[in-house]
PDB file of C-alpha atoms in Angstrom:
ATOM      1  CA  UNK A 874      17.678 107.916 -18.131  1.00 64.00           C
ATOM      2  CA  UNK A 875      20.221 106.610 -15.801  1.00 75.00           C
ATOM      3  CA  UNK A 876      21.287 103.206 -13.932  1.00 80.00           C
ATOM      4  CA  UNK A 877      22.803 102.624 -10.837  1.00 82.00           C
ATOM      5  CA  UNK A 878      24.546  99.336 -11.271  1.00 77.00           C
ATOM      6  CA  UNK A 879      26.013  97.173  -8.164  1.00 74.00           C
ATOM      7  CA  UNK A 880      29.542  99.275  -8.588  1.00 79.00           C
ATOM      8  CA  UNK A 881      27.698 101.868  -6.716  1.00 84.00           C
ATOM      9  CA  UNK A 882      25.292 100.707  -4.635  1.00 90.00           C
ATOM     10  CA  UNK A 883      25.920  98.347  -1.150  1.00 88.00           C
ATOM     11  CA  UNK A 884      23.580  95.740  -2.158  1.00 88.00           C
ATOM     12  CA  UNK A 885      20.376  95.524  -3.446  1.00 89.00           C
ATOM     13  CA  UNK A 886      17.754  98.544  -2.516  1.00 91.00           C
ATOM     14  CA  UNK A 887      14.286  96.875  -1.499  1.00 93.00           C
ATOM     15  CA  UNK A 888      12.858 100.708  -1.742  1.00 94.00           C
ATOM     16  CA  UNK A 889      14.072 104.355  -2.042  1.00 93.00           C
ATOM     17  CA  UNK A 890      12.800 108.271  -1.324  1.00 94.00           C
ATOM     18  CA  UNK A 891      13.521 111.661  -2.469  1.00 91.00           C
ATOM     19  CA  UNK A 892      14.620 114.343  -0.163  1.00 91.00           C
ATOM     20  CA  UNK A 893      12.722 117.554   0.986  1.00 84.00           C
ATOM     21  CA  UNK A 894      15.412 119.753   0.884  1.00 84.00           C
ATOM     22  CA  UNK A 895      13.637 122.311  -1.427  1.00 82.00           C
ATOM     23  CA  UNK A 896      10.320 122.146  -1.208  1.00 78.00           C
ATOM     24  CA  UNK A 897       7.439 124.522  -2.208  1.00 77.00           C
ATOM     25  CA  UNK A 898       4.666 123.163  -0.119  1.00 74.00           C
ATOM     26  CA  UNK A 899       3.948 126.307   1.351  1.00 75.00           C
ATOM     27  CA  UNK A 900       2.371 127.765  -1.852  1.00 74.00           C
ATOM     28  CA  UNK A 901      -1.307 126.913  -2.704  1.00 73.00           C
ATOM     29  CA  UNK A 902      -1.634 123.389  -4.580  1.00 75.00           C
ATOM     30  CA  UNK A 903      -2.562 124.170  -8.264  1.00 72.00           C
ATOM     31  CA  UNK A 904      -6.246 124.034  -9.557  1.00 73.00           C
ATOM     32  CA  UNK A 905      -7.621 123.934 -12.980  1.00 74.00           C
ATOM     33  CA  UNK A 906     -11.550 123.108 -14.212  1.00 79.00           C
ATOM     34  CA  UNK A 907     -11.208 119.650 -13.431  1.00 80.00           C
ATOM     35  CA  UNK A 908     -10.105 119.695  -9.429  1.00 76.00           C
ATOM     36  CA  UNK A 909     -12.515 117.907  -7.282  1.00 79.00           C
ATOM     37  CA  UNK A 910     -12.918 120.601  -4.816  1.00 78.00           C
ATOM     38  CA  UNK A 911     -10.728 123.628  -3.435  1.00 77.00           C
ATOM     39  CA  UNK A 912      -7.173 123.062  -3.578  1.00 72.00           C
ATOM     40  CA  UNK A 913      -5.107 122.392  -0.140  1.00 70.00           C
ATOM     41  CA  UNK A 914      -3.735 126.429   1.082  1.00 72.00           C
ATOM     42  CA  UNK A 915      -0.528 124.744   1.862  1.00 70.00           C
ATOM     43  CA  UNK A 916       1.233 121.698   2.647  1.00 71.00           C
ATOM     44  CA  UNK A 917      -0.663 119.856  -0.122  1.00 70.00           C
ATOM     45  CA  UNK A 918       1.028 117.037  -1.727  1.00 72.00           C
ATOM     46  CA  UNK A 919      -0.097 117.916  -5.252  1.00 73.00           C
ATOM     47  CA  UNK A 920       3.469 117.703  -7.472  1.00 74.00           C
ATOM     48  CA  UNK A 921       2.986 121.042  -9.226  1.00 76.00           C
ATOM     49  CA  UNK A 922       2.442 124.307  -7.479  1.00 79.00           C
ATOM     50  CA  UNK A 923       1.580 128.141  -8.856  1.00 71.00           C
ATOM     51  CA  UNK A 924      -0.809 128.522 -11.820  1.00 68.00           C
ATOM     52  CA  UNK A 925      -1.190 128.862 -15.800  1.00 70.00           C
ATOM     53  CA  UNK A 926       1.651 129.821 -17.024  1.00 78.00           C
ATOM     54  CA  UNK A 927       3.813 130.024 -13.973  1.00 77.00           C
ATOM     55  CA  UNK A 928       3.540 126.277 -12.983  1.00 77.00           C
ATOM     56  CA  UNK A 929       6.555 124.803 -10.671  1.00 79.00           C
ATOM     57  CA  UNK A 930       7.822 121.828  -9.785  1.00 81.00           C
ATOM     58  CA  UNK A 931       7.124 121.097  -5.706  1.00 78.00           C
ATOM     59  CA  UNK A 932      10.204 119.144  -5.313  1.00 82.00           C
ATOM     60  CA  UNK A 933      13.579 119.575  -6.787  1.00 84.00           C
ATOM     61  CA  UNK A 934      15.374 116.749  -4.885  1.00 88.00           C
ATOM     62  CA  UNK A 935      19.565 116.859  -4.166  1.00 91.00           C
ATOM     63  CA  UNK A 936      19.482 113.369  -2.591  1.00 94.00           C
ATOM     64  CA  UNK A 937      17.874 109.730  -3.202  1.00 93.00           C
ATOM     65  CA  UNK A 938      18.087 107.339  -0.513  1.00 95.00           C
ATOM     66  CA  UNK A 939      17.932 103.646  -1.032  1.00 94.00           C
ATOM     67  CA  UNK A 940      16.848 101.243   1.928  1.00 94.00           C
ATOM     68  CA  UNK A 941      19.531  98.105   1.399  1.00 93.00           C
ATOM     69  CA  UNK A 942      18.543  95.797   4.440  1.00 92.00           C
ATOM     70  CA  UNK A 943      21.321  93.131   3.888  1.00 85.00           C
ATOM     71  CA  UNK A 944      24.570  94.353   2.269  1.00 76.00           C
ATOM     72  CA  UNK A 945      27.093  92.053   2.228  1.00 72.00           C
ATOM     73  CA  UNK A 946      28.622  91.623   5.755  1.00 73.00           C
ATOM     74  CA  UNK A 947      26.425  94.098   7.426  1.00 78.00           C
ATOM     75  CA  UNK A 948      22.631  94.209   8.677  1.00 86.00           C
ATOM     76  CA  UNK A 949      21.377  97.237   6.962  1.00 92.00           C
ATOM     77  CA  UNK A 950      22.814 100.774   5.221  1.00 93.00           C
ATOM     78  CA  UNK A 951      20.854 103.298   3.607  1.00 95.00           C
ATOM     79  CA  UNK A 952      22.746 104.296   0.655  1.00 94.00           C
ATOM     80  CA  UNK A 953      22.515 108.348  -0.117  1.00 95.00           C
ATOM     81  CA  UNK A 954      23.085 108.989  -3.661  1.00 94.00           C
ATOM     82  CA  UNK A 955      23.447 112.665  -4.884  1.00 93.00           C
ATOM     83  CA  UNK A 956      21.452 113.384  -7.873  1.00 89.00           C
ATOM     84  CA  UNK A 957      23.701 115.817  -9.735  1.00 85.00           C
ATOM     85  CA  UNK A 958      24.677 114.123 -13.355  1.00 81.00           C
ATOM     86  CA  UNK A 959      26.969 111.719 -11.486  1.00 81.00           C
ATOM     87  CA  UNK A 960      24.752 109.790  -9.460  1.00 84.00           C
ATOM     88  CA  UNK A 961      27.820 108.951  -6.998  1.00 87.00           C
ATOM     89  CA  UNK A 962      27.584 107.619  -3.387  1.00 90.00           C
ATOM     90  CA  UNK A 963      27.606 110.200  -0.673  1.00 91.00           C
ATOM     91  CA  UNK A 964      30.162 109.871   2.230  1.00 92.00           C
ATOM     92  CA  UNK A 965      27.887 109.896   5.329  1.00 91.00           C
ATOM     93  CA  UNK A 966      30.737 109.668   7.821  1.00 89.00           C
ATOM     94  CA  UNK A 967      33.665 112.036   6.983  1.00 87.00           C
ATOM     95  CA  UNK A 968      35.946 110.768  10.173  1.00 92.00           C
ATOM     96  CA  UNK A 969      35.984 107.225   8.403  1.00 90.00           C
ATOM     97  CA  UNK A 970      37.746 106.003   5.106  1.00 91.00           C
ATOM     98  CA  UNK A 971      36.510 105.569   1.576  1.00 90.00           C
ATOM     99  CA  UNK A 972      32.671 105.834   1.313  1.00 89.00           C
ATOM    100  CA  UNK A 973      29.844 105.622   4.167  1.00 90.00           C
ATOM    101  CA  UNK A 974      26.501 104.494   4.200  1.00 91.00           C
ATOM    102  CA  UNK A 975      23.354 105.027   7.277  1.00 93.00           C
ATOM    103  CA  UNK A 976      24.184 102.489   9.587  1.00 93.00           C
ATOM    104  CA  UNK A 977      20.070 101.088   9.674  1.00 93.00           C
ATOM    105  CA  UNK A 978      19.482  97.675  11.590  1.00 91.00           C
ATOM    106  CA  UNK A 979      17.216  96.139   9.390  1.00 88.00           C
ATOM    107  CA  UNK A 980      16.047  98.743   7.208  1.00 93.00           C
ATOM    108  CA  UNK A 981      13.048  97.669   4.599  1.00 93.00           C
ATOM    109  CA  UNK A 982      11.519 101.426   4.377  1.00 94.00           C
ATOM    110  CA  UNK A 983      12.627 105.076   3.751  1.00 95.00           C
ATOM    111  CA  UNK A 984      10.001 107.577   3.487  1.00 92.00           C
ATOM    112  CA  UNK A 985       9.526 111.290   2.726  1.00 85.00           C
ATOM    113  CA  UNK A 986       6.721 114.061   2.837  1.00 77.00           C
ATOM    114  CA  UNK A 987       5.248 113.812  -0.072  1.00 73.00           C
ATOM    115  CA  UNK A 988       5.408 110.115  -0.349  1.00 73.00           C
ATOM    116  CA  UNK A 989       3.510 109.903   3.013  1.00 65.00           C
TER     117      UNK A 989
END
C-alpha cells in the first residue's frame, strides 16, 4: 500500500482512472461453471483474461490520473502520476519549468475503457 500525500498532488483529486496503455481486451473474457452466459469474444470488460491455469491480468496500467478541479490558483489540472514504485508527478509539458499538470477547465471526471 501506498499514499499520495498533498507534497505530490495539486490539490485535492475529486476522482481518478487508470490508463489503457496495455490492454488485453482483444482476447476472449474468461469463463468458468458459474458465468451467466457465453463470455464477450473481445473487448469485454471482465478484469481477467485467458483460462485455468494461464489466467492474466487485462490491465497493467503505467499511469493514474487524478481529476483536481480547483488547485490552488488555477481552475482545474489533471494530475498524471506514474505508477512505477515512486508514485511521482509526471511532467506533462516539457517546454515549461518544474512539473506540469492537464490544463482541464473545470474538471470533476476522468474516465477510461474499462471503467466505462
Amino acid at each position: 500500500q501506498i499514499s499520495i500525500g498533498p507534497e505530490k498532488l495539486s490539490g485535492l483529486p475529486v476522482d481518478m482512472a487508470f490508463d489503457d496503455l496495455r490492454a488485453l481486451a482483444g482476447l476472449p473474457n474468461f469463463q468458468s461453471a458459474f458465468s451467466a452466459g457465453p463470455p464477450a469474444q473481445s473487448n469485454g470488460k471482465h478484469l481477467v483474461r485467458g483460462g485455468c491455469p494461464a489466467v492474466v491480468n487485462t490491465l497493467e496500467s503505467k499511469f493514474l490520473f487524478l481529476a483536481i478541479p480547483n488547485p490552488i490558483g488555477g481552475t482545474g489540472v489533471v494530475d498524471v502520476i506514474l505508477m512505477d514504485g515512486t508514485f511521482g508527478r509526471v511532467d506533462t509539458n516539457a517546454f515549461q519549468p518544474n512539473i506540469q499538470s492537464i490544463p482541464a477547465e473545470d474538471v470533476q471526471v476522468v474516465s477510461s475503457f474499462f471503467r466505462q
